[in-house]
XYZ file of C-alpha atoms in Angstrom:
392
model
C 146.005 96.397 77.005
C 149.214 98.930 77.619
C 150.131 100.907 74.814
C 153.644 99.047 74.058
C 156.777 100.444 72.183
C 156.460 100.804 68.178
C 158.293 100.238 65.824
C 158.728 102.663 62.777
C 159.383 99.595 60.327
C 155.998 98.654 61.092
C 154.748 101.411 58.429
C 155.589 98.539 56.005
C 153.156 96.002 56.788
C 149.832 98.565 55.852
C 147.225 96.337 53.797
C 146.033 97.631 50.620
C 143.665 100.106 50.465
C 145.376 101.917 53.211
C 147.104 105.082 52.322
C 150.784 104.014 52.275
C 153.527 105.826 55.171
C 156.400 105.855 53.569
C 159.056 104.408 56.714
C 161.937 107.306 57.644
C 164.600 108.080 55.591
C 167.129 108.889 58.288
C 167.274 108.084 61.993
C 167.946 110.591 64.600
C 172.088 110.171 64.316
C 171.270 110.999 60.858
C 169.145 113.592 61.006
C 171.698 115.232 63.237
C 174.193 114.253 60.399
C 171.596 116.248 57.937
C 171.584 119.315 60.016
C 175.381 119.639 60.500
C 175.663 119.527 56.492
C 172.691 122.721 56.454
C 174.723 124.449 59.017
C 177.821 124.173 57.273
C 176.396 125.346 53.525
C 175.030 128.099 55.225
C 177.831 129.172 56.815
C 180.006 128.928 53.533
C 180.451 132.504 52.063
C 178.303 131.984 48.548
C 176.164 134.452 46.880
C 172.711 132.831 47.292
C 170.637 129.741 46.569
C 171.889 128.152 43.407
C 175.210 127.923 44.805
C 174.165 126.820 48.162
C 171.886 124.167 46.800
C 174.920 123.009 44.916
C 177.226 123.334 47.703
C 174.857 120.852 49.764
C 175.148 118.254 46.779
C 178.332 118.382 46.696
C 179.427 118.419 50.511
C 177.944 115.243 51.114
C 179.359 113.205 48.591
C 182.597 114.305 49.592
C 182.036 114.425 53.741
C 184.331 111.340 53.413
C 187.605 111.794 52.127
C 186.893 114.987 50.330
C 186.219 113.849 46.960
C 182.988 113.278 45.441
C 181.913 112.517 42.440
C 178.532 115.098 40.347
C 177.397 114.479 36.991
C 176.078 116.741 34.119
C 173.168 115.039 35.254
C 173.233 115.666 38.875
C 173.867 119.234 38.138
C 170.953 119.623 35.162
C 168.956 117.847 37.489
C 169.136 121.373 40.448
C 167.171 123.202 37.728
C 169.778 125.925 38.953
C 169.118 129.714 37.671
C 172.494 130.489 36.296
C 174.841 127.163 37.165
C 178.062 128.044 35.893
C 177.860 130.971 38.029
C 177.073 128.349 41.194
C 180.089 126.502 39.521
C 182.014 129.498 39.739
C 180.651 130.359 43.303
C 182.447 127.131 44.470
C 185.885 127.286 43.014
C 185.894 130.469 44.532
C 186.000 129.122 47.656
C 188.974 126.545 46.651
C 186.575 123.635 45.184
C 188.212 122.156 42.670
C 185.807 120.395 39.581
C 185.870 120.678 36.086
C 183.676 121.820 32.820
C 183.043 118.352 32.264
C 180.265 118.519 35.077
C 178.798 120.707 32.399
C 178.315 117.984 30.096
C 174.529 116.552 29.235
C 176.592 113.521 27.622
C 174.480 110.452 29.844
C 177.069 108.136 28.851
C 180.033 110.394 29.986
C 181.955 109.629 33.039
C 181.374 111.742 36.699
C 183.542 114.528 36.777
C 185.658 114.360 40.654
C 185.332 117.231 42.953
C 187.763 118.158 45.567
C 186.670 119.734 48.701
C 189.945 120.593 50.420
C 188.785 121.732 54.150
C 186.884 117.936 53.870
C 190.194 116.199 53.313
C 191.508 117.014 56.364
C 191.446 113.798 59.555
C 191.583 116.818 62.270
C 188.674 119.108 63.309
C 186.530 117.470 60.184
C 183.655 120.095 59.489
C 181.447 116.686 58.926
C 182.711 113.756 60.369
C 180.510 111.457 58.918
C 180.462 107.099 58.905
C 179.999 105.437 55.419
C 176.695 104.590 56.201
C 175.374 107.863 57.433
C 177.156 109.762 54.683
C 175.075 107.476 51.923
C 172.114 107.972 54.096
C 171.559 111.740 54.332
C 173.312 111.895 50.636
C 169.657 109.641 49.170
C 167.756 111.679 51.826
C 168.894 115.092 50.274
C 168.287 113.893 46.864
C 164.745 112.317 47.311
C 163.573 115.578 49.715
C 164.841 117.894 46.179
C 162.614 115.927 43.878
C 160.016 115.421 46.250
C 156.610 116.047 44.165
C 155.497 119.063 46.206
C 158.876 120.660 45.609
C 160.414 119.172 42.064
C 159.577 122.218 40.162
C 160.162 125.298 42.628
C 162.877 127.093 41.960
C 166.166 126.429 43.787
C 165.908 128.710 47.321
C 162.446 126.648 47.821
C 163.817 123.496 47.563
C 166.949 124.806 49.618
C 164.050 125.649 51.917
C 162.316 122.226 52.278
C 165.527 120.782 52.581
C 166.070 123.095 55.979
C 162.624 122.286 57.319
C 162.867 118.550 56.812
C 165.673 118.180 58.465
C 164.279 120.333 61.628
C 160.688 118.893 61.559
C 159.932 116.516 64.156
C 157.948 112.863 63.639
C 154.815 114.619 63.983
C 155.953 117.122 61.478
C 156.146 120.496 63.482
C 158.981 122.334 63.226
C 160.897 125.899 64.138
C 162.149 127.913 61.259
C 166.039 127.405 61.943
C 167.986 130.189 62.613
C 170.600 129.133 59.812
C 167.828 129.205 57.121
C 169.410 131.514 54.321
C 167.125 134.884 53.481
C 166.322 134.065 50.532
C 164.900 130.437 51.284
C 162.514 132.435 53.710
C 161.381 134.119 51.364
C 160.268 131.022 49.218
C 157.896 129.720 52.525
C 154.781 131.283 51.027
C 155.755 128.375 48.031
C 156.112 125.306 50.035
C 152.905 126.115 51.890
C 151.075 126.656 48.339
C 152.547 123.220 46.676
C 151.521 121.643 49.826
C 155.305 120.339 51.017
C 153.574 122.594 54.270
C 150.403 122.283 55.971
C 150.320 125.036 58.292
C 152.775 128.038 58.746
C 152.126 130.014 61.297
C 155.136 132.674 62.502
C 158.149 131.101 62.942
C 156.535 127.419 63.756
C 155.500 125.257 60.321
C 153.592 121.492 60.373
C 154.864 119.359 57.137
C 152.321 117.878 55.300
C 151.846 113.829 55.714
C 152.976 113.433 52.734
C 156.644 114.346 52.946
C 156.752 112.778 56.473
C 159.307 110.597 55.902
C 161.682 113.132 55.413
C 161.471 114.517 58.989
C 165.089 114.609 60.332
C 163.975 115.023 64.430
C 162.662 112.029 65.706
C 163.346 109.890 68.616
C 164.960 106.207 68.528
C 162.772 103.588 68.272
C 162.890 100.129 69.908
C 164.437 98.550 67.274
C 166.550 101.157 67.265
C 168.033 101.217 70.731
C 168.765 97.651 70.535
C 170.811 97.491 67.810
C 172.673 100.680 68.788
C 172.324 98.404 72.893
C 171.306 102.278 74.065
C 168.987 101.045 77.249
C 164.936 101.026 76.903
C 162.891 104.074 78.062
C 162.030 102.823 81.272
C 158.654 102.545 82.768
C 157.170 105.301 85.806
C 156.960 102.840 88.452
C 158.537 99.855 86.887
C 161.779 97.760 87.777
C 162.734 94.928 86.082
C 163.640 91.964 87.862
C 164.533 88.854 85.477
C 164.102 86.303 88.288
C 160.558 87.556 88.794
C 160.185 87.938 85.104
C 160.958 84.248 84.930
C 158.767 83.538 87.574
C 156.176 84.983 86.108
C 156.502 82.966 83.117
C 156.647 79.331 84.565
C 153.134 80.263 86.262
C 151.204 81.362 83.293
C 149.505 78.918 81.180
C 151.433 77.217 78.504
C 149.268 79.626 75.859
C 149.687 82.817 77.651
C 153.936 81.656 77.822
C 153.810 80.940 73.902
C 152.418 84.204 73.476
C 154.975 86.171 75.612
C 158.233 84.069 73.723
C 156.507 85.131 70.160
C 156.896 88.709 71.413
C 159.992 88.079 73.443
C 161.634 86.131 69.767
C 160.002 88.439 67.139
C 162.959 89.813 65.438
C 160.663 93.012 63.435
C 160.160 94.444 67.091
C 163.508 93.203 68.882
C 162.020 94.632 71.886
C 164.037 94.349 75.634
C 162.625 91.713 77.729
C 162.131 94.707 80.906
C 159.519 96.443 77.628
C 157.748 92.767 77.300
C 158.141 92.134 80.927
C 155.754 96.065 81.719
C 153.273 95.355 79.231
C 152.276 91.672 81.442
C 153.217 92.180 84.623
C 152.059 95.985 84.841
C 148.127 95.641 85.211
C 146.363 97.784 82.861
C 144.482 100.902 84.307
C 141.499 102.518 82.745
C 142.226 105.869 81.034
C 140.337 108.749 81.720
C 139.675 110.487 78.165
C 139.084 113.949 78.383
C 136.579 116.334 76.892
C 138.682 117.574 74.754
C 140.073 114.002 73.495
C 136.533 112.983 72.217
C 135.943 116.598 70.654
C 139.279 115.589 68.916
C 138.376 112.140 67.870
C 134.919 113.412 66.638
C 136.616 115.721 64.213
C 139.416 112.835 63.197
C 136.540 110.354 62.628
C 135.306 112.299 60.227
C 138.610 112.205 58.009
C 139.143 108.528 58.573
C 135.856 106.839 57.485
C 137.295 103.597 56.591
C 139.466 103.127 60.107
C 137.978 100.471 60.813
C 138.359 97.950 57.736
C 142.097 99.171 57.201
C 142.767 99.004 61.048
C 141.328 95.546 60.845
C 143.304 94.385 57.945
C 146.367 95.883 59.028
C 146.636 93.649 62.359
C 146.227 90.679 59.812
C 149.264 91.853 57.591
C 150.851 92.817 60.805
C 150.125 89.437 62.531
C 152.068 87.719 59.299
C 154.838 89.528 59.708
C 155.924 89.661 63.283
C 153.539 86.351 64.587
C 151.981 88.389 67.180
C 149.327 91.456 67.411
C 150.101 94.899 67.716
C 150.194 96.944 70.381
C 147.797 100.443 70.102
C 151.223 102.472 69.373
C 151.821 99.752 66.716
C 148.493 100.104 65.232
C 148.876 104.029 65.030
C 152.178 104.162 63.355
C 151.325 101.783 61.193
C 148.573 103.169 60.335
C 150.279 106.780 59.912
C 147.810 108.278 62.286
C 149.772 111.358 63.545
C 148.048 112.098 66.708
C 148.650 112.259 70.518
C 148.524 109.268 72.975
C 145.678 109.921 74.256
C 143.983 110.059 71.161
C 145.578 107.266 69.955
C 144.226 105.439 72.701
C 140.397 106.456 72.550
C 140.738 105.699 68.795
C 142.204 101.898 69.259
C 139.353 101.738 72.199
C 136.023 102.454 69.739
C 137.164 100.507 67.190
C 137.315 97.604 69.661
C 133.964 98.873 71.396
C 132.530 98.690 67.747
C 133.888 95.152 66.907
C 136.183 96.138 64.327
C 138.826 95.146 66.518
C 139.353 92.617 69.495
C 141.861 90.707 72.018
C 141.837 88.424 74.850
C 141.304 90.696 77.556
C 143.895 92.766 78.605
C 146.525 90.526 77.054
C 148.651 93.108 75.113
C 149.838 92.772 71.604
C 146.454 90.243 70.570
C 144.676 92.785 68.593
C 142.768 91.251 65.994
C 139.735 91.926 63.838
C 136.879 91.425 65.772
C 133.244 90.204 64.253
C 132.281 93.408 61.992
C 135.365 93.129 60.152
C 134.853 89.082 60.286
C 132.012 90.032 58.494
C 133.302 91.761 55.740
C 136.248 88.763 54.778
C 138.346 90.428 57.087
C 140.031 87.463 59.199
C 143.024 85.898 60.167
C 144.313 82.652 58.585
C 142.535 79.574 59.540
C 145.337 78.545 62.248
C 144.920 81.580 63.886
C 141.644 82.182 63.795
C 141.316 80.846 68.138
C 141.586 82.648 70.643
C 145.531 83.527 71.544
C 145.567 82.697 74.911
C 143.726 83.236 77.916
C 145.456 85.694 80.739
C 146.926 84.179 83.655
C 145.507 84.546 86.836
């Protein structure tokens, strides 16, 4: 079965019982959105963290138009050292808001803040669409009271902010070379509170945990089509939809329903040359390497229950988009965080030990095979035969 295109809202459909991923806060125009609005606080002349970590507040409710609105709130909620000195900080650069941000008054209205280089229609420092602007605004505020970071002082969560936004899906990361002094300084912190799980140099790996707030990631499917940017295309692949449809009007009328569940399923919204690889393509046996099964021996050991929750997350899945997933499917989904390879060999012994199965080498009909049957793991009663049988 060939490894199809995922889908990141897949992350949703995870049974219970199986530690929860937590789908992407921003896509990768976002994320590019997020680290333009860095680059610009850092480049702003301010005295250090508290005003910085203000400035980035600030700058993004006002990215459009060049008024936003804070609350007393807002600001009490920065857990800044000294913040009418950050206040201060940013009417010296020509910010105009007033004391009433000062007030702890829940009830009292949000005091307006002008940000007069953002007000401007020509060379906009962050030219930002509505929707973007509210995205990376809720993405800065959930990554600053993220639990690893709630409580560290400002220049840390400055700091986690920074290597968010320049950690990839698979959370590794380059120190940036805008990250202010002092936020370097504060690394030791994140890696201590666990907001990092490695640090090593200049490179860093988030922790699972915060994944969802990496800013570098690449498009998904679903993705692409709404945006109509064209499909990664397959080595040795070209489309043809006259053969496609050919194709089609040969197999049997199971194997056809199968391919227009996939074709219609609007979670995935894949491109018909994607569904037209994964059948037309046949599968090849992958060599695993040595150092793929030293690999999976170690990630066995941290995932003793793989093959229950992989098992019960195909039924969930099945619900949802009316078709099986594909081994990429089943890893996302699964927040397993781990090469293709790997991915592969993992999605392979869990079928060789009958935790999983599918007809054949008919992609996306990954089910749960007879030990998970076993165990009350199945799929509804109407969907309990077999899929459909591979054409020939």
């Amino acid at each position: 079965m060939p490894a199809s295109a995922s889908n990141a809202s897949c992350a949703s459909t995870a049974p219970v019982g199986t530690p929860q991923q937590l789908p992407f806060l921003l896509t990768q125009k976002q994320g590019e959105a997020a680290r333009a609005l860095l680059d610009y606080v850092a480049a702003l002349p301010l005295p250090g963290p508290d005003a910085q970590l203000l400035a980035a507040l600030v700058a993004i409710r006002a990215a459009r138009g060049g008024v936003g609105n804070i609350t007393g709130q807002d600001l009490a909620s920065l857990r800044l050292g000294d913040a009418h000195e950050a206040v201060n900080a940013l009417r010296g650069l020509g910010w105009q808001l007033a004391d009433t941000v000062f007030s702890t008054d829940p009830t009292a209205p949000p005091t307006p803040v002008t940000v007069p280089e953002l007000t401007r229609n020509d060379d906009h420092p962050l030219p930002l669409g509505k929707q973007t602007r509210s995205r990376v605004s809720g993405w800065t505020t959930k990554s600053l009271s993220a639990k690893p970071v709630k409580k560290l002082p400002p220049a840390a969560r400055l700091a986690g902010l920074f290597l968010a936004a320049h950690s990839t899906s698979r959370l590794l990361g380059s120190l940036p070379p805008h990250l202010p002094a002092a936020c370097r300084a504060e690394l030791p912190k994140l890696l201590e509170k666990g907001f990092l799980a490695e640090l090593p140099g200049d490179r860093y790996r988030l922790d699972p945990q915060v994944r969802h707030l990496s800013g570098l990631r690449p498009p998904t499917e679903e993705e692409r089509a709404r945006t109509g940017a064209p499909a990664k295309p397959a080595r040795g692949f070209r489309f043809d939809a006259d053969a496609w449809l050919r194709w089609k009007e040969a197999a049997t009328p199971g194997l056809r329903r199968h391919v227009e569940s996939i074709e219609s399923c609007g979670v995935c919204r894949f491109a018909p040359e994607r569904v037209a690889e994964a059948f037309m393509t046949p599968s090849r046996a992958q060599f695993m390497s040595k150092q793929t099964k030293t690999l999976y021996g170690q990630w066995k050991t941290e995932h003793p229950d793989r093959g229950p929750q992989a098992a019960a997350f195909t039924v969930a899945f099945r619900a949802e988009h009316g078709h099986g997933p594909s081994f990429r499917q089943i890893g996302d989904g699964m927040g397993w965080d781990v090469p293709h390879q790997l991915r592969c060999f993992i999605v392979q012994r869990l079928l060789a030990n009958d935790w999983l199965t599918s007809t054949g080498t008919v992609p996306w009909t990954v089910r749960p095979g007879t030990a998970a049957q076993e165990q009350g793991i199945t799929l509804p009663r109407a969907r309990t035969a077999p899929v459909v049988a591979q054409h020939s």
